PDB file of C-alpha atoms in Angstrom:
ATOM      1  CA  MET A  23     103.184 101.301 141.849  1.00 43.00           C
ATOM      2  CA  LYS A  24     101.746 104.405 143.527  1.00 53.00           C
ATOM      3  CA  GLN A  25      98.473 105.779 142.669  1.00 75.00           C
ATOM      4  CA  LEU A  26      98.285 108.701 140.329  1.00 72.00           C
ATOM      5  CA  THR A  27      96.764 110.982 143.071  1.00 72.00           C
ATOM      6  CA  GLU A  28      99.511 109.905 145.571  1.00 78.00           C
ATOM      7  CA  ILE A  29     102.305 110.861 142.930  1.00 75.00           C
ATOM      8  CA  LEU A  30     100.696 114.186 142.125  1.00 72.00           C
ATOM      9  CA  ASP A  31     100.425 114.838 145.854  1.00 74.00           C
ATOM     10  CA  ALA A  32     104.008 114.106 146.217  1.00 76.00           C
ATOM     11  CA  LEU A  33     104.810 116.435 143.278  1.00 69.00           C
ATOM     12  CA  ASP A  34     102.897 119.058 144.947  1.00 70.00           C
ATOM     13  CA  SER A  35     104.862 118.617 148.211  1.00 73.00           C
ATOM     14  CA  GLY A  36     108.048 119.263 146.280  1.00 70.00           C
ATOM     15  CA  ASP A  37     109.299 115.805 145.560  1.00 73.00           C
ATOM     16  CA  THR A  38     110.902 116.274 142.363  1.00 68.00           C
ATOM     17  CA  ALA A  39     111.568 112.476 142.002  1.00 71.00           C
ATOM     18  CA  ALA A  40     107.929 111.663 141.817  1.00 71.00           C
ATOM     19  CA  ALA A  41     107.895 113.006 138.176  1.00 68.00           C
ATOM     20  CA  ARG A  42     109.728 109.494 137.541  1.00 71.00           C
ATOM     21  CA  ASP A  43     106.912 107.589 138.973  1.00 74.00           C
ATOM     22  CA  LEU A  44     104.226 109.605 137.294  1.00 74.00           C
ATOM     23  CA  LEU A  45     105.390 109.020 133.581  1.00 72.00           C
ATOM     24  CA  PRO A  46     104.900 105.283 133.375  1.00 75.00           C
ATOM     25  CA  LEU A  47     101.553 105.584 135.046  1.00 74.00           C
ATOM     26  CA  VAL A  48     100.152 108.124 132.491  1.00 77.00           C
ATOM     27  CA  TYR A  49     102.408 107.548 129.331  1.00 77.00           C
ATOM     28  CA  ASP A  50     100.131 104.987 127.738  1.00 78.00           C
ATOM     29  CA  GLU A  51      96.983 107.135 128.254  1.00 79.00           C
ATOM     30  CA  LEU A  52      98.879 110.356 126.942  1.00 81.00           C
ATOM     31  CA  ARG A  53      99.986 108.399 123.949  1.00 80.00           C
ATOM     32  CA  ARG A  54      96.574 107.286 123.158  1.00 79.00           C
ATOM     33  CA  LEU A  55      95.257 110.819 123.467  1.00 75.00           C
ATOM     34  CA  ALA A  56      98.069 112.032 121.321  1.00 77.00           C
ATOM     35  CA  ALA A  57      97.358 109.425 118.711  1.00 77.00           C
ATOM     36  CA  ALA A  58      93.658 110.282 118.570  1.00 73.00           C
ATOM     37  CA  LYS A  59      94.396 114.019 118.250  1.00 71.00           C
ATOM     38  CA  LEU A  60      96.779 113.552 115.493  1.00 71.00           C
ATOM     39  CA  SER A  61      94.393 111.118 113.640  1.00 70.00           C
ATOM     40  CA  HIS A  62      92.328 114.308 112.944  1.00 67.00           C
ATOM     41  CA  GLU A  63      95.209 116.282 111.533  1.00 69.00           C
ATOM     42  CA  ARG A  64      96.254 116.354 107.872  1.00 64.00           C
ATOM     43  CA  PRO A  65      97.814 113.145 106.540  1.00 61.00           C
ATOM     44  CA  ASP A  66     101.177 114.482 105.893  1.00 60.00           C
ATOM     45  CA  HIS A  67     101.605 116.021 109.411  1.00 62.00           C
ATOM     46  CA  SER A  68     105.331 115.540 110.545  1.00 67.00           C
ATOM     47  CA  LEU A  69     104.446 115.166 114.296  1.00 74.00           C
ATOM     48  CA  GLN A  70     104.056 111.710 115.577  1.00 75.00           C
ATOM     49  CA  ALA A  71     102.154 110.755 118.811  1.00 77.00           C
ATOM     50  CA  THR A  72     105.225 109.866 120.634  1.00 77.00           C
ATOM     51  CA  ALA A  73     106.878 113.147 119.895  1.00 80.00           C
ATOM     52  CA  LEU A  74     103.760 115.048 120.792  1.00 80.00           C
ATOM     53  CA  VAL A  75     103.453 113.201 124.141  1.00 80.00           C
ATOM     54  CA  HIS A  76     107.064 113.715 124.751  1.00 79.00           C
ATOM     55  CA  GLU A  77     106.746 117.466 124.167  1.00 83.00           C
ATOM     56  CA  ALA A  78     103.661 117.852 126.135  1.00 83.00           C
ATOM     57  CA  TRP A  79     105.428 115.939 128.925  1.00 77.00           C
ATOM     58  CA  MET A  80     108.148 118.240 129.097  1.00 79.00           C
ATOM     59  CA  ARG A  81     105.709 121.262 129.069  1.00 80.00           C
ATOM     60  CA  VAL A  82     103.569 119.826 131.917  1.00 78.00           C
ATOM     61  CA  ALA A  83     106.071 117.981 134.185  1.00 71.00           C
ATOM     62  CA  GLY A  84     109.031 120.250 133.141  1.00 66.00           C
ATOM     63  CA  ASP A  85     112.210 119.765 135.228  1.00 54.00           C
ATOM     64  CA  GLY A  86     110.428 119.934 138.585  1.00 52.00           C
ATOM     65  CA  ARG A  87     111.678 123.501 139.492  1.00 52.00           C
ATOM     66  CA  ASP A  88     108.323 125.067 138.618  1.00 52.00           C
ATOM     67  CA  ASP A  89     106.618 125.980 142.005  1.00 48.00           C
ATOM     68  CA  GLN A  90     103.366 126.941 140.058  1.00 53.00           C
ATOM     69  CA  ARG A  91     102.565 123.381 139.215  1.00 58.00           C
ATOM     70  CA  LYS A  92      99.905 122.091 141.519  1.00 63.00           C
ATOM     71  CA  TRP A  93      97.699 119.304 140.494  1.00 63.00           C
ATOM     72  CA  ASN A  94      94.269 119.066 142.120  1.00 65.00           C
ATOM     73  CA  SER A  95      93.240 115.766 140.727  1.00 69.00           C
ATOM     74  CA  ARG A  96      93.722 113.559 137.638  1.00 71.00           C
ATOM     75  CA  GLY A  97      91.386 115.777 135.574  1.00 75.00           C
ATOM     76  CA  HIS A  98      93.458 118.623 136.468  1.00 76.00           C
ATOM     77  CA  PHE A  99      96.629 116.971 135.409  1.00 77.00           C
ATOM     78  CA  PHE A 100      95.149 115.625 132.075  1.00 79.00           C
ATOM     79  CA  GLY A 101      93.514 119.110 131.528  1.00 81.00           C
ATOM     80  CA  ALA A 102      97.009 120.715 131.550  1.00 81.00           C
ATOM     81  CA  ALA A 103      98.186 117.899 129.250  1.00 82.00           C
ATOM     82  CA  ALA A 104      95.413 118.568 126.844  1.00 81.00           C
ATOM     83  CA  GLU A 105      96.330 122.243 127.004  1.00 83.00           C
ATOM     84  CA  ALA A 106     100.041 121.507 126.310  1.00 85.00           C
ATOM     85  CA  MET A 107      99.173 119.349 123.209  1.00 84.00           C
ATOM     86  CA  ARG A 108      96.812 121.982 121.976  1.00 83.00           C
ATOM     87  CA  ARG A 109      99.479 124.536 122.178  1.00 85.00           C
ATOM     88  CA  ILE A 110     102.160 122.331 120.538  1.00 85.00           C
ATOM     89  CA  LEU A 111      99.872 121.684 117.517  1.00 82.00           C
ATOM     90  CA  ILE A 112      99.054 125.276 117.387  1.00 83.00           C
ATOM     91  CA  ASP A 113     102.590 126.308 117.371  1.00 83.00           C
ATOM     92  CA  HIS A 114     103.466 123.484 114.816  1.00 81.00           C
ATOM     93  CA  ALA A 115     100.537 124.825 112.510  1.00 78.00           C
ATOM     94  CA  ARG A 116     101.755 128.482 112.796  1.00 80.00           C
ATOM     95  CA  ALA A 117     105.244 127.129 112.069  1.00 77.00           C
ATOM     96  CA  ALA A 118     104.078 125.371 108.895  1.00 70.00           C
ATOM     97  CA  GLN A 119     102.483 128.668 107.718  1.00 70.00           C
ATOM     98  CA  ALA A 120     105.479 130.795 108.353  1.00 66.00           C
ATOM     99  CA  GLU A 121     106.923 132.792 105.540  1.00 56.00           C
ATOM    100  CA  LYS A 122     110.291 130.568 105.834  1.00 57.00           C
ATOM    101  CA  ARG A 123     108.137 127.607 105.017  1.00 51.00           C
ATOM    102  CA  GLY A 124     106.421 129.017 102.051  1.00 55.00           C
ATOM    103  CA  GLY A 125     103.973 131.297 103.727  1.00 53.00           C
ATOM    104  CA  GLY A 126     100.559 131.796 102.071  1.00 54.00           C
ATOM    105  CA  ARG A 127     101.677 129.739  98.861  1.00 53.00           C
ATOM    106  CA  ALA A 128      99.721 126.667  98.348  1.00 53.00           C
ATOM    107  CA  LYS A 129     101.664 123.375  98.578  1.00 50.00           C
ATOM    108  CA  ILE A 130     100.233 120.570  96.426  1.00 41.00           C
ATOM    109  CA  GLU A 131     101.238 117.220  97.178  1.00 44.00           C
ATOM    110  CA  LEU A 132     100.393 114.607  94.366  1.00 34.00           C
ATOM    111  CA  ASP A 133      99.156 111.812  96.821  1.00 39.00           C
ATOM    112  CA  THR A 134      97.112 114.215  99.111  1.00 38.00           C
ATOM    113  CA  TRP A 135      96.153 117.152  96.801  1.00 37.00           C
ATOM    114  CA  ASN A 136      92.372 116.461  96.863  1.00 40.00           C
ATOM    115  CA  HIS A 137      92.200 115.268 100.433  1.00 33.00           C
ATOM    116  CA  PRO A 138      89.836 117.670 102.455  1.00 38.00           C
ATOM    117  CA  ALA A 139      92.380 117.571 105.552  1.00 35.00           C
ATOM    118  CA  ALA A 140      95.303 118.746 103.528  1.00 43.00           C
ATOM    119  CA  SER A 141      94.453 122.446 104.254  1.00 53.00           C
ATOM    120  CA  GLN A 142      94.037 121.953 108.004  1.00 64.00           C
ATOM    121  CA  PRO A 143      96.618 124.408 109.572  1.00 68.00           C
ATOM    122  CA  GLU A 144      94.576 127.468 108.950  1.00 74.00           C
ATOM    123  CA  LYS A 145      91.421 125.900 110.355  1.00 75.00           C
ATOM    124  CA  LEU A 146      93.465 124.774 113.341  1.00 74.00           C
ATOM    125  CA  ILE A 147      94.550 128.359 113.853  1.00 78.00           C
ATOM    126  CA  ALA A 148      91.167 129.821 113.348  1.00 80.00           C
ATOM    127  CA  LEU A 149      89.868 127.260 115.866  1.00 81.00           C
ATOM    128  CA  ASP A 150      92.603 128.375 118.450  1.00 83.00           C
ATOM    129  CA  ASP A 151      91.552 131.998 118.010  1.00 87.00           C
ATOM    130  CA  ALA A 152      88.023 131.426 118.310  1.00 88.00           C
ATOM    131  CA  LEU A 153      88.699 129.117 121.310  1.00 89.00           C
ATOM    132  CA  ALA A 154      90.639 132.098 123.013  1.00 91.00           C
ATOM    133  CA  LYS A 155      87.487 134.264 122.619  1.00 93.00           C
ATOM    134  CA  LEU A 156      85.408 131.486 124.046  1.00 93.00           C
ATOM    135  CA  GLN A 157      87.884 131.274 127.024  1.00 92.00           C
ATOM    136  CA  GLU A 158      87.177 134.891 127.874  1.00 93.00           C
ATOM    137  CA  LEU A 159      83.349 134.378 127.643  1.00 93.00           C
ATOM    138  CA  ASP A 160      82.962 131.083 129.292  1.00 94.00           C
ATOM    139  CA  PRO A 161      86.101 129.288 130.652  1.00 93.00           C
ATOM    140  CA  VAL A 162      84.208 126.076 131.530  1.00 93.00           C
ATOM    141  CA  LYS A 163      83.007 125.643 127.954  1.00 94.00           C
ATOM    142  CA  ALA A 164      86.366 126.446 126.395  1.00 92.00           C
ATOM    143  CA  GLU A 165      88.032 123.827 128.840  1.00 91.00           C
ATOM    144  CA  LEU A 166      85.519 121.271 127.801  1.00 92.00           C
ATOM    145  CA  VAL A 167      86.291 121.986 124.019  1.00 88.00           C
ATOM    146  CA  LYS A 168      90.040 121.425 124.919  1.00 87.00           C
ATOM    147  CA  LEU A 169      89.321 118.128 126.798  1.00 87.00           C
ATOM    148  CA  ARG A 170      86.970 116.782 124.089  1.00 86.00           C
ATOM    149  CA  PHE A 171      88.877 118.077 120.933  1.00 80.00           C
ATOM    150  CA  PHE A 172      92.622 118.346 121.905  1.00 77.00           C
ATOM    151  CA  ALA A 173      92.840 115.469 124.486  1.00 77.00           C
ATOM    152  CA  GLY A 174      90.182 113.226 122.878  1.00 78.00           C
ATOM    153  CA  LEU A 175      88.349 112.491 126.047  1.00 84.00           C
ATOM    154  CA  THR A 176      84.775 111.277 125.896  1.00 87.00           C
ATOM    155  CA  ASN A 177      81.915 113.464 127.250  1.00 88.00           C
ATOM    156  CA  GLN A 178      81.863 111.296 130.379  1.00 90.00           C
ATOM    157  CA  LYS A 179      85.656 111.735 131.134  1.00 88.00           C
ATOM    158  CA  ALA A 180      85.636 115.437 130.381  1.00 89.00           C
ATOM    159  CA  ALA A 181      82.692 115.810 132.598  1.00 91.00           C
ATOM    160  CA  ALA A 182      84.529 114.076 135.418  1.00 89.00           C
ATOM    161  CA  ALA A 183      87.625 116.183 134.908  1.00 88.00           C
ATOM    162  CA  LEU A 184      85.639 119.319 134.902  1.00 90.00           C
ATOM    163  CA  GLU A 185      83.674 117.985 137.938  1.00 90.00           C
ATOM    164  CA  ILE A 186      80.303 118.721 136.060  1.00 93.00           C
ATOM    165  CA  SER A 187      77.376 116.295 135.301  1.00 93.00           C
ATOM    166  CA  THR A 188      77.559 114.446 131.895  1.00 92.00           C
ATOM    167  CA  ALA A 189      74.249 116.031 130.908  1.00 94.00           C
ATOM    168  CA  THR A 190      75.726 119.433 131.377  1.00 94.00           C
ATOM    169  CA  ALA A 191      78.666 118.493 129.506  1.00 93.00           C
ATOM    170  CA  GLU A 192      76.720 117.407 126.560  1.00 93.00           C
ATOM    171  CA  ARG A 193      74.845 120.708 126.692  1.00 94.00           C
ATOM    172  CA  TYR A 194      78.069 122.692 126.806  1.00 94.00           C
ATOM    173  CA  TRP A 195      79.531 120.773 124.137  1.00 92.00           C
ATOM    174  CA  ALA A 196      76.727 121.305 121.694  1.00 91.00           C
ATOM    175  CA  TYR A 197      76.772 124.969 122.567  1.00 93.00           C
ATOM    176  CA  ALA A 198      80.526 125.286 122.391  1.00 91.00           C
ATOM    177  CA  ARG A 199      80.602 123.547 118.977  1.00 88.00           C
ATOM    178  CA  ALA A 200      77.818 125.785 117.524  1.00 89.00           C
ATOM    179  CA  TRP A 201      79.429 128.913 118.868  1.00 90.00           C
ATOM    180  CA  LEU A 202      82.816 127.912 117.586  1.00 87.00           C
ATOM    181  CA  GLN A 203      81.530 127.115 114.063  1.00 86.00           C
ATOM    182  CA  THR A 204      79.815 130.539 113.946  1.00 88.00           C
ATOM    183  CA  GLU A 205      82.879 132.274 115.098  1.00 87.00           C
ATOM    184  CA  MET A 206      84.954 130.554 112.650  1.00 82.00           C
ATOM    185  CA  GLN A 207      82.876 131.521 109.681  1.00 80.00           C
TER     186      GLN A 207
END
């Protein structure tokens, strides 16, 4: 089986068939990341890890006709996948809060009514809004948050993806968490 960087290079060269080789190589890792991300969502979340991976895959890999997709590295690819998962979860949270789905009315499930994660959609939307502001102020810190929070990467893996040291990633992570918490309050 080809190495990931070879496949990404083939995709960059316009080889649309390379996407078939890419999926088996990254599927398990994407599935693990999606499961980790969904474990932080409310217990009655209707998205499953497999559906999240498939939707993210469609957004990241697409149909191969998008000439704008250029993957510089493994970290760049997984960063794009993390961004796709983040957007899918945000879209899902917004849809759950839509007027068609009951809007602002509180929904009480008997088995989860006192669970602290039962009211997460509005927190996820607030996080997305704050993250958009952080993106304008400091794109590297915002990307670190996406990789850590939405892709479930460790500090070491996120640092490698962003090509910064682990110590810098730890400082950025501490700053970004504090900044986002202040912004969301």
